[in-house]
Amino acid sequence: MRHVIPICEVLCFLGVTAPQEIRAPQEVVAGEEASIPTTGSGKATLYLFGPGVSDKRDVSLGDDIRLPGADLQNAGQYFAVVCSSACRSASFFVSAAKPSSLTFMAHPSRVPVAEGDAISGVAIPFDKYRNLVLSPETVSFRLSAGKSSIFSRSVPAADGIAWFRAASGKSAGTLQVTASLNDLEMLRAVQQVASEPCNLRITGERNAKGILVRTEPVHDCAGNPVPDGTIVTFTATADGEKSTVDAPIKQDIARAQIAASGLAVISAASGVVMGNELRLGVR
Amino acid sequence: MMTRKTFCFYFVDRGAILLAMFALVLGSAFYCAAADTVQVQLDTREAKPRAVETLTERAIFRDYRFAWRNIAQALESNSLDALEGSFAGDASQWLRQTIVSQQHSGLSQRYTQQNHKLKAVFYAPEGDVMELHDTAEYQLEFMDGGKIIGDQHIVQHFVVLMTPGADHWVIRQLQAVRQF
């Protein structure tokens, strides 16, 4: 790369001033000191441009220019321009230091059990200056419910990112999702909840207000109780009229009071699951 | 057959358009100010594991282009306001540091003739983060006060992390690397 200040070039060519050369450091790690050797003699001005820094100061040609680590904390490309009668420039790269933190995103926060590719996580390592660490690092992902591990995989980060996708476990409850890199460990929690209700069954009885219907404890097909708040829809057909009541499950059971006096046929559904049909005669 | 997903856009500000019309009317040659040009080509075909949705692709293209226009404005005028909206997190922090540092030292940088070949390489399963590789080519002038102390044609590789905001994507990481 080249930079030009024509007037200076002309003066240098005519021997009016002594040209200087600067050599960029080969490899610099974020936060570490570096130096730029110069040739020539006399005073000059150093300009340093880089991510997070724009500095101007006097330097002596022929000496090494010291760049403090505080000026080189952000990874990226830096440009040093040294000007006396003419300007010379050089560029160098600062790379990230070793990982010191891990950004970890796990999804979703709530997931039905036994669902394929339902849980995913992305881990991104950063150094202590919050530079993205692009050197090859291996991140270990682990999913565990209680003391039992349901998934474990080591993933080499590609371009600074490691990720996984996994099926949810079979039991409802808290799933711990861990990403670790060397001595760094990040923990996330995913709540596993019952899947769709299975074998929805209802019972009912007449009372003074009509018909009280309720479900038996509602579970998914793996036996996990369906979470409170899940809606069960009761539909009653009596005297040619149809009425519908939505009732949330509370402590495994959904209840509804239906106003119907004659012969009533009652059914229940939750999501895509239909329950049994109940026929209640006239009181 | 997979269709090629490439966008290309030249940003020319209103002043340049008016100038162009004026020049055409006069029948004279028109010189488009290079400082106003930001060209972006976006390729999302190799993004994994999630395929980039068409609307997301458009948003990334739009927001990345504006981000670079804002970088150029901010670093030339030493104005923090120009960075509003396009950046967050670490990228926002170092850009702000740069501008504050420039304000103190009286230096500035001018980015012109920007040409970005942007390639999405990672799109998270849940769509909450995207990594892109940008091979950027531009003319960069270093200025001390009004005086140009360096003028270079730069080809630079950036690793970029973008995340979705409320109604647009923001750059969270913008890190120049020697090579991909």
PDB file of N, CA and C in Angstrom, chain A residues 11-84:
ATOM      1  N   LEU A  11      10.218  17.019  -2.571  1.00  0.00           N
ATOM      2  CA  LEU A  11      11.285  17.526  -1.710  1.00  0.00           C
ATOM      3  C   LEU A  11      12.273  16.409  -1.366  1.00  0.00           C
ATOM      4  N   CYS A  12      11.744  15.219  -1.109  1.00  0.00           N
ATOM      5  CA  CYS A  12      12.613  14.090  -0.786  1.00  0.00           C
ATOM      6  C   CYS A  12      13.490  13.735  -1.967  1.00  0.00           C
ATOM      7  N   PHE A  13      12.887  13.738  -3.144  1.00  0.00           N
ATOM      8  CA  PHE A  13      13.626  13.389  -4.360  1.00  0.00           C
ATOM      9  C   PHE A  13      14.779  14.369  -4.585  1.00  0.00           C
ATOM     10  N   LEU A  14      14.543  15.597  -4.269  1.00  0.00           N
ATOM     11  CA  LEU A  14      15.579  16.616  -4.456  1.00  0.00           C
ATOM     12  C   LEU A  14      16.622  16.596  -3.339  1.00  0.00           C
ATOM     13  N   GLY A  15      16.421  15.734  -2.378  1.00  0.00           N
ATOM     14  CA  GLY A  15      17.380  15.610  -1.289  1.00  0.00           C
ATOM     15  C   GLY A  15      17.256  16.705  -0.263  1.00  0.00           C
ATOM     16  N   VAL A  16      16.147  17.377  -0.287  1.00  0.00           N
ATOM     17  CA  VAL A  16      15.956  18.456   0.677  1.00  0.00           C
ATOM     18  C   VAL A  16      15.819  17.895   2.088  1.00  0.00           C
ATOM     19  N   THR A  17      15.186  16.718   2.164  1.00  0.00           N
ATOM     20  CA  THR A  17      15.017  16.116   3.490  1.00  0.00           C
ATOM     21  C   THR A  17      15.480  14.665   3.451  1.00  0.00           C
ATOM     22  N   ALA A  18      15.731  14.108   4.615  1.00  0.00           N
ATOM     23  CA  ALA A  18      16.119  12.700   4.705  1.00  0.00           C
ATOM     24  C   ALA A  18      14.872  11.836   4.784  1.00  0.00           C
ATOM     25  N   PRO A  19      14.672  10.919   3.843  1.00  0.00           N
ATOM     26  CA  PRO A  19      13.494  10.056   3.922  1.00  0.00           C
ATOM     27  C   PRO A  19      13.644   9.045   5.059  1.00  0.00           C
ATOM     28  N   GLN A  20      12.562   8.671   5.615  1.00  0.00           N
ATOM     29  CA  GLN A  20      12.613   7.674   6.668  1.00  0.00           C
ATOM     30  C   GLN A  20      11.785   6.473   6.260  1.00  0.00           C
ATOM     31  N   GLU A  21      12.073   5.372   6.873  1.00  0.00           N
ATOM     32  CA  GLU A  21      11.287   4.171   6.618  1.00  0.00           C
ATOM     33  C   GLU A  21      10.713   3.696   7.940  1.00  0.00           C
ATOM     34  N   ILE A  22       9.549   3.121   7.859  1.00  0.00           N
ATOM     35  CA  ILE A  22       8.988   2.511   9.067  1.00  0.00           C
ATOM     36  C   ILE A  22       8.577   1.090   8.722  1.00  0.00           C
ATOM     37  N   ARG A  23       8.750   0.228   9.692  1.00  0.00           N
ATOM     38  CA  ARG A  23       8.373  -1.163   9.495  1.00  0.00           C
ATOM     39  C   ARG A  23       7.303  -1.544  10.505  1.00  0.00           C
ATOM     40  N   ALA A  24       6.222  -2.081   9.976  1.00  0.00           N
ATOM     41  CA  ALA A  24       5.106  -2.431  10.860  1.00  0.00           C
ATOM     42  C   ALA A  24       5.435  -3.702  11.623  1.00  0.00           C
ATOM     43  N   PRO A  25       4.912  -3.809  12.831  1.00  0.00           N
ATOM     44  CA  PRO A  25       5.098  -5.064  13.570  1.00  0.00           C
ATOM     45  C   PRO A  25       4.429  -6.218  12.832  1.00  0.00           C
ATOM     46  N   GLN A  26       4.989  -7.396  12.974  1.00  0.00           N
ATOM     47  CA  GLN A  26       4.449  -8.559  12.241  1.00  0.00           C
ATOM     48  C   GLN A  26       3.106  -9.008  12.801  1.00  0.00           C
ATOM     49  N   GLU A  27       3.094  -9.309  14.062  1.00  0.00           N
ATOM     50  CA  GLU A  27       1.867  -9.851  14.658  1.00  0.00           C
ATOM     51  C   GLU A  27       1.710  -9.237  16.038  1.00  0.00           C
ATOM     52  N   VAL A  28       0.599  -8.636  16.290  1.00  0.00           N
ATOM     53  CA  VAL A  28       0.368  -8.000  17.582  1.00  0.00           C
ATOM     54  C   VAL A  28      -0.898  -8.593  18.192  1.00  0.00           C
ATOM     55  N   VAL A  29      -0.814  -8.895  19.469  1.00  0.00           N
ATOM     56  CA  VAL A  29      -1.976  -9.421  20.187  1.00  0.00           C
ATOM     57  C   VAL A  29      -2.610  -8.269  20.964  1.00  0.00           C
ATOM     58  N   ALA A  30      -3.914  -8.251  20.981  1.00  0.00           N
ATOM     59  CA  ALA A  30      -4.658  -7.150  21.615  1.00  0.00           C
ATOM     60  C   ALA A  30      -4.173  -6.892  23.040  1.00  0.00           C
ATOM     61  N   GLY A  31      -3.953  -5.622  23.340  1.00  0.00           N
ATOM     62  CA  GLY A  31      -3.554  -5.233  24.685  1.00  0.00           C
ATOM     63  C   GLY A  31      -2.069  -5.345  24.958  1.00  0.00           C
ATOM     64  N   GLU A  32      -1.329  -5.876  23.986  1.00  0.00           N
ATOM     65  CA  GLU A  32       0.123  -6.009  24.193  1.00  0.00           C
ATOM     66  C   GLU A  32       0.858  -4.865  23.506  1.00  0.00           C
ATOM     67  N   GLU A  33       1.968  -4.482  24.118  1.00  0.00           N
ATOM     68  CA  GLU A  33       2.760  -3.386  23.575  1.00  0.00           C
ATOM     69  C   GLU A  33       3.408  -3.805  22.251  1.00  0.00           C
ATOM     70  N   ALA A  34       3.604  -2.855  21.380  1.00  0.00           N
ATOM     71  CA  ALA A  34       4.294  -3.133  20.112  1.00  0.00           C
ATOM     72  C   ALA A  34       5.220  -1.960  19.814  1.00  0.00           C
ATOM     73  N   SER A  35       6.120  -2.173  18.872  1.00  0.00           N
ATOM     74  CA  SER A  35       6.999  -1.063  18.506  1.00  0.00           C
ATOM     75  C   SER A  35       7.187  -1.028  16.999  1.00  0.00           C
ATOM     76  N   ILE A  36       7.448   0.162  16.516  1.00  0.00           N
ATOM     77  CA  ILE A  36       7.661   0.365  15.084  1.00  0.00           C
ATOM     78  C   ILE A  36       9.072   0.926  14.896  1.00  0.00           C
ATOM     79  N   PRO A  37       9.976   0.137  14.322  1.00  0.00           N
ATOM     80  CA  PRO A  37      11.324   0.648  14.085  1.00  0.00           C
ATOM     81  C   PRO A  37      11.310   1.708  12.982  1.00  0.00           C
ATOM     82  N   THR A  38      12.101   2.750  13.134  1.00  0.00           N
ATOM     83  CA  THR A  38      12.195   3.785  12.095  1.00  0.00           C
ATOM     84  C   THR A  38      13.657   3.995  11.702  1.00  0.00           C
ATOM     85  N   THR A  39      13.843   4.550  10.558  1.00  0.00           N
ATOM     86  CA  THR A  39      15.196   4.946  10.146  1.00  0.00           C
ATOM     87  C   THR A  39      15.191   6.451   9.926  1.00  0.00           C
ATOM     88  N   GLY A  40      16.376   7.004   9.722  1.00  0.00           N
ATOM     89  CA  GLY A  40      16.485   8.439   9.505  1.00  0.00           C
ATOM     90  C   GLY A  40      16.851   9.140  10.805  1.00  0.00           C
ATOM     91  N   SER A  41      16.767  10.443  10.774  1.00  0.00           N
ATOM     92  CA  SER A  41      17.101  11.200  11.974  1.00  0.00           C
ATOM     93  C   SER A  41      16.235  12.454  12.050  1.00  0.00           C
ATOM     94  N   GLY A  42      16.202  13.012  13.213  1.00  0.00           N
ATOM     95  CA  GLY A  42      15.410  14.219  13.405  1.00  0.00           C
ATOM     96  C   GLY A  42      14.038  13.917  13.992  1.00  0.00           C
ATOM     97  N   LYS A  43      13.270  14.974  14.088  1.00  0.00           N
ATOM     98  CA  LYS A  43      11.939  14.846  14.676  1.00  0.00           C
ATOM     99  C   LYS A  43      10.900  14.518  13.600  1.00  0.00           C
ATOM    100  N   ALA A  44       9.877  13.858  14.021  1.00  0.00           N
ATOM    101  CA  ALA A  44       8.779  13.527  13.101  1.00  0.00           C
ATOM    102  C   ALA A  44       7.489  13.457  13.905  1.00  0.00           C
ATOM    103  N   THR A  45       6.408  13.331  13.184  1.00  0.00           N
ATOM    104  CA  THR A  45       5.108  13.182  13.844  1.00  0.00           C
ATOM    105  C   THR A  45       4.547  11.807  13.521  1.00  0.00           C
ATOM    106  N   LEU A  46       4.111  11.117  14.558  1.00  0.00           N
ATOM    107  CA  LEU A  46       3.469   9.816  14.362  1.00  0.00           C
ATOM    108  C   LEU A  46       1.959  10.003  14.423  1.00  0.00           C
ATOM    109  N   TYR A  47       1.290   9.463  13.436  1.00  0.00           N
ATOM    110  CA  TYR A  47      -0.170   9.384  13.452  1.00  0.00           C
ATOM    111  C   TYR A  47      -0.529   7.903  13.535  1.00  0.00           C
ATOM    112  N   LEU A  48      -1.362   7.551  14.482  1.00  0.00           N
ATOM    113  CA  LEU A  48      -1.809   6.166  14.597  1.00  0.00           C
ATOM    114  C   LEU A  48      -3.328   6.131  14.464  1.00  0.00           C
ATOM    115  N   PHE A  49      -3.798   5.427  13.447  1.00  0.00           N
ATOM    116  CA  PHE A  49      -5.237   5.267  13.227  1.00  0.00           C
ATOM    117  C   PHE A  49      -5.587   3.791  13.380  1.00  0.00           C
ATOM    118  N   GLY A  50      -6.590   3.517  14.145  1.00  0.00           N
ATOM    119  CA  GLY A  50      -7.025   2.137  14.296  1.00  0.00           C
ATOM    120  C   GLY A  50      -8.373   2.095  14.971  1.00  0.00           C
ATOM    121  N   PRO A  51      -8.908   0.896  15.180  1.00  0.00           N
ATOM    122  CA  PRO A  51     -10.215   0.817  15.852  1.00  0.00           C
ATOM    123  C   PRO A  51     -10.113   1.317  17.286  1.00  0.00           C
ATOM    124  N   GLY A  52     -10.783   2.417  17.566  1.00  0.00           N
ATOM    125  CA  GLY A  52     -10.798   2.970  18.919  1.00  0.00           C
ATOM    126  C   GLY A  52      -9.665   3.926  19.210  1.00  0.00           C
ATOM    127  N   VAL A  53      -8.779   4.154  18.264  1.00  0.00           N
ATOM    128  CA  VAL A  53      -7.650   5.042  18.526  1.00  0.00           C
ATOM    129  C   VAL A  53      -7.366   5.934  17.327  1.00  0.00           C
ATOM    130  N   SER A  54      -7.020   7.166  17.633  1.00  0.00           N
ATOM    131  CA  SER A  54      -6.591   8.125  16.623  1.00  0.00           C
ATOM    132  C   SER A  54      -5.639   9.060  17.341  1.00  0.00           C
ATOM    133  N   ASP A  55      -4.375   8.811  17.180  1.00  0.00           N
ATOM    134  CA  ASP A  55      -3.379   9.453  18.028  1.00  0.00           C
ATOM    135  C   ASP A  55      -2.363  10.215  17.172  1.00  0.00           C
ATOM    136  N   LYS A  56      -1.848  11.301  17.733  1.00  0.00           N
ATOM    137  CA  LYS A  56      -0.831  12.104  17.046  1.00  0.00           C
ATOM    138  C   LYS A  56       0.199  12.521  18.089  1.00  0.00           C
ATOM    139  N   ARG A  57       1.473  12.213  17.808  1.00  0.00           N
ATOM    140  CA  ARG A  57       2.500  12.637  18.767  1.00  0.00           C
ATOM    141  C   ARG A  57       3.854  12.764  18.090  1.00  0.00           C
ATOM    142  N   ASP A  58       4.751  13.462  18.769  1.00  0.00           N
ATOM    143  CA  ASP A  58       6.104  13.652  18.240  1.00  0.00           C
ATOM    144  C   ASP A  58       6.957  12.434  18.537  1.00  0.00           C
ATOM    145  N   VAL A  59       7.792  12.079  17.565  1.00  0.00           N
ATOM    146  CA  VAL A  59       8.710  10.960  17.749  1.00  0.00           C
ATOM    147  C   VAL A  59      10.075  11.353  17.185  1.00  0.00           C
ATOM    148  N   SER A  60      11.073  10.569  17.543  1.00  0.00           N
ATOM    149  CA  SER A  60      12.422  10.795  17.012  1.00  0.00           C
ATOM    150  C   SER A  60      12.729   9.709  16.000  1.00  0.00           C
ATOM    151  N   LEU A  61      13.083  10.112  14.794  1.00  0.00           N
ATOM    152  CA  LEU A  61      13.420   9.138  13.759  1.00  0.00           C
ATOM    153  C   LEU A  61      14.710   8.418  14.144  1.00  0.00           C
ATOM    154  N   GLY A  62      14.779   7.161  13.771  1.00  0.00           N
ATOM    155  CA  GLY A  62      15.924   6.346  14.136  1.00  0.00           C
ATOM    156  C   GLY A  62      15.666   5.519  15.377  1.00  0.00           C
ATOM    157  N   ASP A  63      14.720   5.947  16.166  1.00  0.00           N
ATOM    158  CA  ASP A  63      14.346   5.176  17.363  1.00  0.00           C
ATOM    159  C   ASP A  63      13.156   4.279  17.047  1.00  0.00           C
ATOM    160  N   ASP A  64      12.980   3.299  17.899  1.00  0.00           N
ATOM    161  CA  ASP A  64      11.746   2.505  17.809  1.00  0.00           C
ATOM    162  C   ASP A  64      10.603   3.320  18.405  1.00  0.00           C
ATOM    163  N   ILE A  65       9.502   3.338  17.714  1.00  0.00           N
ATOM    164  CA  ILE A  65       8.317   4.020  18.255  1.00  0.00           C
ATOM    165  C   ILE A  65       7.536   3.012  19.088  1.00  0.00           C
ATOM    166  N   ARG A  66       7.350   3.333  20.331  1.00  0.00           N
ATOM    167  CA  ARG A  66       6.663   2.401  21.232  1.00  0.00           C
ATOM    168  C   ARG A  66       5.155   2.658  21.191  1.00  0.00           C
ATOM    169  N   LEU A  67       4.421   1.608  20.957  1.00  0.00           N
ATOM    170  CA  LEU A  67       2.956   1.717  20.979  1.00  0.00           C
ATOM    171  C   LEU A  67       2.456   1.007  22.227  1.00  0.00           C
ATOM    172  N   PRO A  68       1.913   1.744  23.178  1.00  0.00           N
ATOM    173  CA  PRO A  68       1.468   1.096  24.416  1.00  0.00           C
ATOM    174  C   PRO A  68       0.284   0.157  24.170  1.00  0.00           C
ATOM    175  N   GLY A  69       0.211  -0.867  25.001  1.00  0.00           N
ATOM    176  CA  GLY A  69      -0.875  -1.842  24.868  1.00  0.00           C
ATOM    177  C   GLY A  69      -2.247  -1.207  24.965  1.00  0.00           C
ATOM    178  N   ALA A  70      -2.336  -0.108  25.717  1.00  0.00           N
ATOM    179  CA  ALA A  70      -3.641   0.558  25.877  1.00  0.00           C
ATOM    180  C   ALA A  70      -4.166   1.094  24.549  1.00  0.00           C
ATOM    181  N   ASP A  71      -3.251   1.377  23.605  1.00  0.00           N
ATOM    182  CA  ASP A  71      -3.680   1.870  22.291  1.00  0.00           C
ATOM    183  C   ASP A  71      -4.046   0.738  21.339  1.00  0.00           C
ATOM    184  N   LEU A  72      -3.751  -0.492  21.747  1.00  0.00           N
ATOM    185  CA  LEU A  72      -3.929  -1.623  20.826  1.00  0.00           C
ATOM    186  C   LEU A  72      -4.861  -2.674  21.425  1.00  0.00           C
ATOM    187  N   GLN A  73      -5.917  -2.228  22.050  1.00  0.00           N
ATOM    188  CA  GLN A  73      -6.823  -3.184  22.699  1.00  0.00           C
ATOM    189  C   GLN A  73      -7.884  -3.733  21.758  1.00  0.00           C
ATOM    190  N   ASN A  74      -8.164  -3.012  20.712  1.00  0.00           N
ATOM    191  CA  ASN A  74      -9.197  -3.486  19.790  1.00  0.00           C
ATOM    192  C   ASN A  74      -8.568  -4.216  18.615  1.00  0.00           C
ATOM    193  N   ALA A  75      -9.034  -5.419  18.348  1.00  0.00           N
ATOM    194  CA  ALA A  75      -8.503  -6.178  17.218  1.00  0.00           C
ATOM    195  C   ALA A  75      -8.908  -5.498  15.915  1.00  0.00           C
ATOM    196  N   GLY A  76      -8.031  -5.580  14.943  1.00  0.00           N
ATOM    197  CA  GLY A  76      -8.329  -4.983  13.646  1.00  0.00           C
ATOM    198  C   GLY A  76      -7.078  -4.478  12.976  1.00  0.00           C
ATOM    199  N   GLN A  77      -7.257  -3.649  11.969  1.00  0.00           N
ATOM    200  CA  GLN A  77      -6.115  -3.123  11.229  1.00  0.00           C
ATOM    201  C   GLN A  77      -5.782  -1.716  11.706  1.00  0.00           C
ATOM    202  N   TYR A  78      -4.510  -1.480  11.921  1.00  0.00           N
ATOM    203  CA  TYR A  78      -4.026  -0.170  12.364  1.00  0.00           C
ATOM    204  C   TYR A  78      -3.126   0.419  11.286  1.00  0.00           C
ATOM    205  N   PHE A  79      -3.154   1.719  11.193  1.00  0.00           N
ATOM    206  CA  PHE A  79      -2.306   2.415  10.225  1.00  0.00           C
ATOM    207  C   PHE A  79      -1.416   3.395  10.982  1.00  0.00           C
ATOM    208  N   ALA A  80      -0.115   3.268  10.756  1.00  0.00           N
ATOM    209  CA  ALA A  80       0.830   4.213  11.350  1.00  0.00           C
ATOM    210  C   ALA A  80       1.379   5.079  10.228  1.00  0.00           C
ATOM    211  N   VAL A  81       1.288   6.378  10.404  1.00  0.00           N
ATOM    212  CA  VAL A  81       1.824   7.320   9.420  1.00  0.00           C
ATOM    213  C   VAL A  81       2.864   8.180  10.140  1.00  0.00           C
ATOM    214  N   VAL A  82       4.081   8.178   9.612  1.00  0.00           N
ATOM    215  CA  VAL A  82       5.142   8.989  10.216  1.00  0.00           C
ATOM    216  C   VAL A  82       5.515  10.086   9.232  1.00  0.00           C
ATOM    217  N   CYS A  83       5.409  11.315   9.680  1.00  0.00           N
ATOM    218  CA  CYS A  83       5.674  12.459   8.793  1.00  0.00           C
ATOM    219  C   CYS A  83       6.786  13.332   9.364  1.00  0.00           C
ATOM    220  N   SER A  84       7.755  13.609   8.514  1.00  0.00           N
ATOM    221  CA  SER A  84       8.687  14.706   8.821  1.00  0.00           C
ATOM    222  C   SER A  84       8.572  15.638   7.621  1.00  0.00           C
TER     223      SER A  84
END
